Amino acid sequence: MKFEQKHKPNTIKDLVFQDQRVAEIIADYGVGLRDKHLLLEGPTSSGKSIAAEMILKERLSAHFGDDYTSVYYGKNLDHRTIKQIEGDWNFQMMSGAAYSVIDEVDFASADGRRDIRKLIDTKSFGTLICTTNFVNKLEHAFVSRFLVLSIAVPAPADWHDRATQILQAEGHAVTLPQVQRLMANFTGHAREFIGEVETVHLGLLRAREKTQSGAGSSAQPHSVFSSAKPTVVP
């Protein structure tokens, strides 16, 4: 399995946010403490889409499995999409809760957003989670039906705890201060995060191999999943 696939977010606890209040509200949705329709707005790489998908997963996977999804897109949204969401909700209510995501809802036409409003006004049992980079493009009549949560792009330091978790899972005995030094040049861009952590991981593996070689070991470098001692960063 690719490094990126292995360490992609699997639960809400794996997500990284700049604002603790945002993290708490997303967590509330994940456990069902909040069910008002949710509009996540913010710039690219703030984590809106993955947060929406993780809420969906947390609320539905226990009943329908990890592969079940109900994610749609504003682009090309039409009355058939609304019917699909309505069908999803009717099906999901077997579990007692109904959720769907519309990513980049600002790409939906005015008629499409009108249909969304009609859906959520008439199907009160479902919760809709939408994302947008441009909340100012949306009509007040649409936005007013949602809890609007602004998400900022995480700062480089916000990623360090998550990086530490991943590196420790790979068998490296690193501490948070050590990871902070190892990722000192990381810019904080979400799409570069896993690549940066993988680079650090490979560097630690090379350091392990060099140490073993210097100690005169004739053994081949072992897997990070082996029973050998983890890499320790000085």
mmCIF file of C-alpha atoms in Angstrom:
data_model
loop_
_atom_site.group_PDB
_atom_site.id
_atom_site.type_symbol
_atom_site.label_atom_id
_atom_site.label_comp_id
_atom_site.label_asym_id
_atom_site.label_seq_id
_atom_site.Cartn_x
_atom_site.Cartn_y
_atom_site.Cartn_z
ATOM 1 C CA MET A 1 0.000 0.000 0.000
ATOM 2 C CA LYS A 2 1.262 3.467 -0.878
ATOM 3 C CA PHE A 3 2.414 5.648 2.010
ATOM 4 C CA GLU A 4 -0.232 8.250 1.146
ATOM 5 C CA GLN A 5 -3.032 5.677 1.160
ATOM 6 C CA LYS A 6 -1.827 4.161 4.410
ATOM 7 C CA HIS A 7 -1.828 7.459 6.278
ATOM 8 C CA LYS A 8 -4.721 9.370 4.740
ATOM 9 C CA PRO A 9 -7.272 10.566 7.342
ATOM 10 C CA ASN A 10 -9.444 7.704 8.507
ATOM 11 C CA THR A 11 -11.339 9.432 11.317
ATOM 12 C CA ILE A 12 -12.075 12.984 12.417
ATOM 13 C CA LYS A 13 -9.232 12.655 14.952
ATOM 14 C CA ASP A 14 -6.791 12.452 12.023
ATOM 15 C CA LEU A 15 -7.800 15.887 10.704
ATOM 16 C CA VAL A 16 -5.695 18.999 11.255
ATOM 17 C CA PHE A 17 -7.208 22.432 11.912
ATOM 18 C CA GLN A 18 -5.755 25.793 12.854
ATOM 19 C CA ASP A 19 -8.692 26.716 15.102
ATOM 20 C CA GLN A 20 -9.599 24.527 18.087
ATOM 21 C CA ARG A 21 -13.210 25.741 17.936
ATOM 22 C CA VAL A 22 -13.469 24.414 14.370
ATOM 23 C CA ALA A 23 -12.043 21.064 15.479
ATOM 24 C CA GLU A 24 -14.594 20.856 18.293
ATOM 25 C CA ILE A 25 -17.569 21.636 16.042
ATOM 26 C CA ILE A 26 -16.473 19.077 13.438
ATOM 27 C CA ALA A 27 -16.094 16.518 16.240
ATOM 28 C CA ASP A 28 -19.594 17.382 17.492
ATOM 29 C CA TYR A 29 -21.002 16.577 14.058
ATOM 30 C CA GLY A 30 -19.073 13.331 13.963
ATOM 31 C CA VAL A 31 -20.765 12.024 17.110
ATOM 32 C CA GLY A 32 -24.188 13.460 16.280
ATOM 33 C CA LEU A 33 -24.279 16.258 18.862
ATOM 34 C CA ARG A 34 -25.037 18.710 16.063
ATOM 35 C CA ASP A 35 -27.284 18.060 13.080
ATOM 36 C CA LYS A 36 -28.044 21.502 11.627
ATOM 37 C CA HIS A 37 -27.122 21.730 7.955
ATOM 38 C CA LEU A 38 -23.439 22.672 7.768
ATOM 39 C CA LEU A 39 -21.638 24.946 5.294
ATOM 40 C CA LEU A 40 -17.834 24.701 5.425
ATOM 41 C CA GLU A 41 -16.214 27.709 3.795
ATOM 42 C CA GLY A 42 -12.591 28.636 3.327
ATOM 43 C CA PRO A 43 -9.670 28.649 0.901
ATOM 44 C CA THR A 44 -8.187 25.721 -0.974
ATOM 45 C CA SER A 45 -6.211 23.310 1.258
ATOM 46 C CA SER A 46 -8.060 24.281 4.425
ATOM 47 C CA GLY A 47 -9.457 20.747 4.730
ATOM 48 C CA LYS A 48 -13.148 21.455 4.045
ATOM 49 C CA SER A 49 -13.845 18.512 1.751
ATOM 50 C CA ILE A 50 -12.084 15.886 3.845
ATOM 51 C CA ALA A 51 -13.796 17.205 6.985
ATOM 52 C CA ALA A 52 -17.193 16.841 5.303
ATOM 53 C CA GLU A 53 -16.356 13.317 4.161
ATOM 54 C CA MET A 54 -15.118 12.301 7.618
ATOM 55 C CA ILE A 55 -18.361 13.507 9.238
ATOM 56 C CA LEU A 56 -20.265 11.414 6.715
ATOM 57 C CA LYS A 57 -18.087 8.403 7.439
ATOM 58 C CA GLU A 58 -18.355 8.731 11.214
ATOM 59 C CA ARG A 59 -22.146 8.981 11.066
ATOM 60 C CA LEU A 60 -22.829 6.224 8.534
ATOM 61 C CA SER A 61 -20.006 3.666 8.286
ATOM 62 C CA ALA A 62 -21.051 1.728 11.382
ATOM 63 C CA HIS A 63 -24.347 0.900 9.675
ATOM 64 C CA PHE A 64 -23.437 0.819 5.992
ATOM 65 C CA GLY A 65 -19.702 0.056 5.886
ATOM 66 C CA ASP A 66 -16.623 2.143 5.127
ATOM 67 C CA ASP A 67 -17.228 2.056 1.369
ATOM 68 C CA TYR A 68 -20.681 3.635 1.556
ATOM 69 C CA THR A 69 -20.788 7.267 0.497
ATOM 70 C CA SER A 70 -23.237 10.020 -0.367
ATOM 71 C CA VAL A 71 -20.990 12.723 -1.827
ATOM 72 C CA TYR A 72 -22.114 14.940 -4.703
ATOM 73 C CA TYR A 73 -20.704 17.993 -6.474
ATOM 74 C CA GLY A 74 -22.108 21.420 -7.221
ATOM 75 C CA LYS A 75 -20.915 21.256 -10.799
ATOM 76 C CA ASN A 76 -23.629 19.705 -12.992
ATOM 77 C CA LEU A 77 -25.997 19.417 -10.018
ATOM 78 C CA ASP A 78 -29.595 19.143 -11.209
ATOM 79 C CA HIS A 79 -32.978 17.781 -10.136
ATOM 80 C CA ARG A 80 -31.717 14.214 -10.611
ATOM 81 C CA THR A 81 -28.973 14.862 -8.072
ATOM 82 C CA ILE A 82 -31.548 16.112 -5.584
ATOM 83 C CA LYS A 83 -33.603 12.963 -6.158
ATOM 84 C CA GLN A 84 -30.508 10.851 -5.508
ATOM 85 C CA ILE A 85 -29.855 12.651 -2.231
ATOM 86 C CA GLU A 86 -33.480 12.230 -1.234
ATOM 87 C CA GLY A 87 -33.187 8.519 -2.007
ATOM 88 C CA ASP A 88 -29.979 8.314 0.030
ATOM 89 C CA TRP A 89 -31.700 9.880 3.024
ATOM 90 C CA ASN A 90 -34.688 7.568 2.817
ATOM 91 C CA PHE A 91 -32.296 4.592 2.753
ATOM 92 C CA GLN A 92 -30.064 5.925 5.518
ATOM 93 C CA MET A 93 -32.973 6.496 7.889
ATOM 94 C CA MET A 94 -32.835 2.768 8.612
ATOM 95 C CA SER A 95 -29.909 3.777 10.837
ATOM 96 C CA GLY A 96 -31.801 6.674 12.386
ATOM 97 C CA ALA A 97 -29.710 9.400 10.721
ATOM 98 C CA ALA A 98 -29.309 10.758 7.187
ATOM 99 C CA TYR A 99 -26.343 12.726 5.791
ATOM 100 C CA SER A 100 -25.066 13.825 2.381
ATOM 101 C CA VAL A 101 -22.261 16.078 1.148
ATOM 102 C CA ILE A 102 -22.331 18.557 -1.728
ATOM 103 C CA ASP A 103 -18.774 19.661 -2.468
ATOM 104 C CA GLU A 104 -18.172 23.079 -4.074
ATOM 105 C CA VAL A 105 -21.838 23.994 -3.837
ATOM 106 C CA ASP A 106 -21.104 27.435 -5.314
ATOM 107 C CA PHE A 107 -20.737 25.714 -8.701
ATOM 108 C CA ALA A 108 -24.409 24.756 -8.612
ATOM 109 C CA SER A 109 -26.717 26.999 -10.602
ATOM 110 C CA ALA A 110 -29.189 29.341 -8.897
ATOM 111 C CA ASP A 111 -31.929 26.858 -9.809
ATOM 112 C CA GLY A 112 -29.850 24.039 -8.345
ATOM 113 C CA ARG A 113 -29.396 25.867 -5.050
ATOM 114 C CA ARG A 114 -33.122 26.607 -5.025
ATOM 115 C CA ASP A 115 -33.754 22.881 -5.334
ATOM 116 C CA ILE A 116 -31.337 22.250 -2.462
ATOM 117 C CA ARG A 117 -33.262 24.715 -0.300
ATOM 118 C CA LYS A 118 -36.507 22.957 -1.154
ATOM 119 C CA LEU A 119 -34.982 19.602 -0.250
ATOM 120 C CA ILE A 120 -33.773 20.644 3.183
ATOM 121 C CA ASP A 121 -36.995 22.522 3.910
ATOM 122 C CA THR A 122 -39.176 19.518 3.116
ATOM 123 C CA LYS A 123 -36.952 16.666 4.357
ATOM 124 C CA SER A 124 -36.293 17.787 7.892
ATOM 125 C CA PHE A 125 -34.758 14.453 8.959
ATOM 126 C CA GLY A 126 -31.623 14.787 6.800
ATOM 127 C CA THR A 127 -28.446 16.783 7.331
ATOM 128 C CA LEU A 128 -26.673 18.347 4.370
ATOM 129 C CA ILE A 129 -23.002 19.294 4.534
ATOM 130 C CA CYS A 130 -21.805 21.677 1.822
ATOM 131 C CA THR A 131 -18.391 23.153 1.060
ATOM 132 C CA THR A 132 -17.389 26.291 -0.802
ATOM 133 C CA ASN A 133 -14.331 28.420 -1.473
ATOM 134 C CA PHE A 134 -16.560 31.412 -2.231
ATOM 135 C CA VAL A 135 -19.320 31.879 0.320
ATOM 136 C CA ASN A 136 -19.936 35.394 -1.034
ATOM 137 C CA LYS A 137 -21.254 33.828 -4.255
ATOM 138 C CA LEU A 138 -24.129 32.195 -2.386
ATOM 139 C CA GLU A 139 -27.496 33.824 -1.766
ATOM 140 C CA HIS A 140 -28.428 34.823 1.768
ATOM 141 C CA ALA A 141 -31.578 32.686 1.493
ATOM 142 C CA PHE A 142 -29.317 29.676 0.924
ATOM 143 C CA VAL A 143 -26.606 30.441 3.485
ATOM 144 C CA SER A 144 -29.127 31.251 6.231
ATOM 145 C CA ARG A 145 -30.247 27.615 6.313
ATOM 146 C CA PHE A 146 -26.784 26.463 7.419
ATOM 147 C CA LEU A 147 -24.382 26.724 10.284
ATOM 148 C CA VAL A 148 -21.503 28.461 8.492
ATOM 149 C CA LEU A 149 -18.078 27.356 9.689
ATOM 150 C CA SER A 150 -15.037 29.203 8.373
ATOM 151 C CA ILE A 151 -11.935 27.020 8.101
ATOM 152 C CA ALA A 152 -8.463 28.530 7.784
ATOM 153 C CA VAL A 153 -5.462 26.824 6.201
ATOM 154 C CA PRO A 154 -3.435 25.174 9.003
ATOM 155 C CA ALA A 155 -0.096 26.732 9.861
ATOM 156 C CA PRO A 156 3.029 24.562 9.453
ATOM 157 C CA ALA A 157 3.221 23.951 13.210
ATOM 158 C CA ASP A 158 -0.378 22.674 13.288
ATOM 159 C CA TRP A 159 0.729 19.564 11.374
ATOM 160 C CA HIS A 160 3.488 18.468 13.739
ATOM 161 C CA ASP A 161 1.348 16.367 16.076
ATOM 162 C CA ARG A 162 -0.136 14.445 13.143
ATOM 163 C CA ALA A 163 3.325 13.962 11.620
ATOM 164 C CA THR A 164 4.582 12.585 14.926
ATOM 165 C CA GLN A 165 1.719 10.070 15.044
ATOM 166 C CA ILE A 166 2.456 8.858 11.510
ATOM 167 C CA LEU A 167 6.200 8.512 12.058
ATOM 168 C CA GLN A 168 5.662 6.644 15.317
ATOM 169 C CA ALA A 169 3.226 4.322 13.530
ATOM 170 C CA GLU A 170 6.039 3.614 11.055
ATOM 171 C CA GLY A 171 8.288 2.509 13.910
ATOM 172 C CA HIS A 172 10.319 5.655 14.533
ATOM 173 C CA ALA A 173 10.841 6.647 18.185
ATOM 174 C CA VAL A 174 10.515 10.354 17.500
ATOM 175 C CA THR A 175 9.238 13.055 19.826
ATOM 176 C CA LEU A 176 7.319 16.191 18.931
ATOM 177 C CA PRO A 177 10.373 18.485 19.322
ATOM 178 C CA GLN A 178 12.369 16.203 17.014
ATOM 179 C CA VAL A 179 9.611 16.276 14.390
ATOM 180 C CA GLN A 180 9.489 20.052 14.642
ATOM 181 C CA ARG A 181 13.175 20.142 13.711
ATOM 182 C CA LEU A 182 12.812 17.541 10.962
ATOM 183 C CA MET A 183 9.942 19.473 9.361
ATOM 184 C CA ALA A 184 11.371 22.945 9.867
ATOM 185 C CA ASN A 185 11.133 23.714 6.143
ATOM 186 C CA PHE A 186 7.549 22.502 5.675
ATOM 187 C CA THR A 187 5.325 25.290 4.340
ATOM 188 C CA GLY A 188 2.054 23.944 5.729
ATOM 189 C CA HIS A 189 0.278 23.187 2.438
ATOM 190 C CA ALA A 190 -2.125 20.276 3.052
ATOM 191 C CA ARG A 191 -1.457 18.644 -0.317
ATOM 192 C CA GLU A 192 2.260 18.536 0.435
ATOM 193 C CA PHE A 193 1.961 17.180 3.975
ATOM 194 C CA ILE A 194 2.055 13.434 3.357
ATOM 195 C CA GLY A 195 4.882 13.837 0.842
ATOM 196 C CA GLU A 196 6.898 15.775 3.409
ATOM 197 C CA VAL A 197 6.297 13.155 6.105
ATOM 198 C CA GLU A 198 7.262 10.383 3.703
ATOM 199 C CA THR A 199 10.527 12.210 2.955
ATOM 200 C CA VAL A 200 11.264 12.412 6.683
ATOM 201 C CA HIS A 201 10.350 8.727 7.086
ATOM 202 C CA LEU A 202 12.749 7.684 4.313
ATOM 203 C CA GLY A 203 15.488 9.850 5.786
ATOM 204 C CA LEU A 204 15.070 8.117 9.134
ATOM 205 C CA LEU A 205 15.230 4.722 7.457
ATOM 206 C CA ARG A 206 18.482 5.700 5.717
ATOM 207 C CA ALA A 207 19.884 6.903 9.033
ATOM 208 C CA ARG A 208 18.983 3.523 10.545
ATOM 209 C CA GLU A 209 20.703 1.665 7.720
ATOM 210 C CA LYS A 210 23.809 3.835 8.066
ATOM 211 C CA THR A 211 23.927 3.187 11.799
ATOM 212 C CA GLN A 212 23.601 -0.545 11.246
ATOM 213 C CA SER A 213 26.279 -0.463 8.563
ATOM 214 C CA GLY A 214 28.608 1.498 10.821
ATOM 215 C CA ALA A 215 28.085 -1.079 13.529
ATOM 216 C CA GLY A 216 29.295 -3.769 11.139
ATOM 217 C CA SER A 217 25.928 -5.415 10.729
ATOM 218 C CA SER A 218 25.731 -7.805 7.811
ATOM 219 C CA ALA A 219 21.964 -8.053 8.002
ATOM 220 C CA GLN A 220 19.781 -6.534 5.347
ATOM 221 C CA PRO A 221 17.802 -3.451 6.388
ATOM 222 C CA HIS A 222 14.611 -4.660 8.008
ATOM 223 C CA SER A 223 11.093 -3.442 7.537
ATOM 224 C CA VAL A 224 9.788 -0.681 9.770
ATOM 225 C CA PHE A 225 7.129 -3.211 10.737
ATOM 226 C CA SER A 226 9.697 -5.751 11.995
ATOM 227 C CA SER A 227 10.317 -6.503 15.640
ATOM 228 C CA ALA A 228 13.644 -4.655 15.627
ATOM 229 C CA LYS A 229 14.157 -1.558 17.736
ATOM 230 C CA PRO A 230 12.605 1.608 16.282
ATOM 231 C CA THR A 231 14.671 4.416 14.848
ATOM 232 C CA VAL A 232 15.658 6.878 17.550
ATOM 233 C CA VAL A 233 16.353 10.474 16.538
ATOM 234 C CA PRO A 234 18.987 12.222 18.629
#
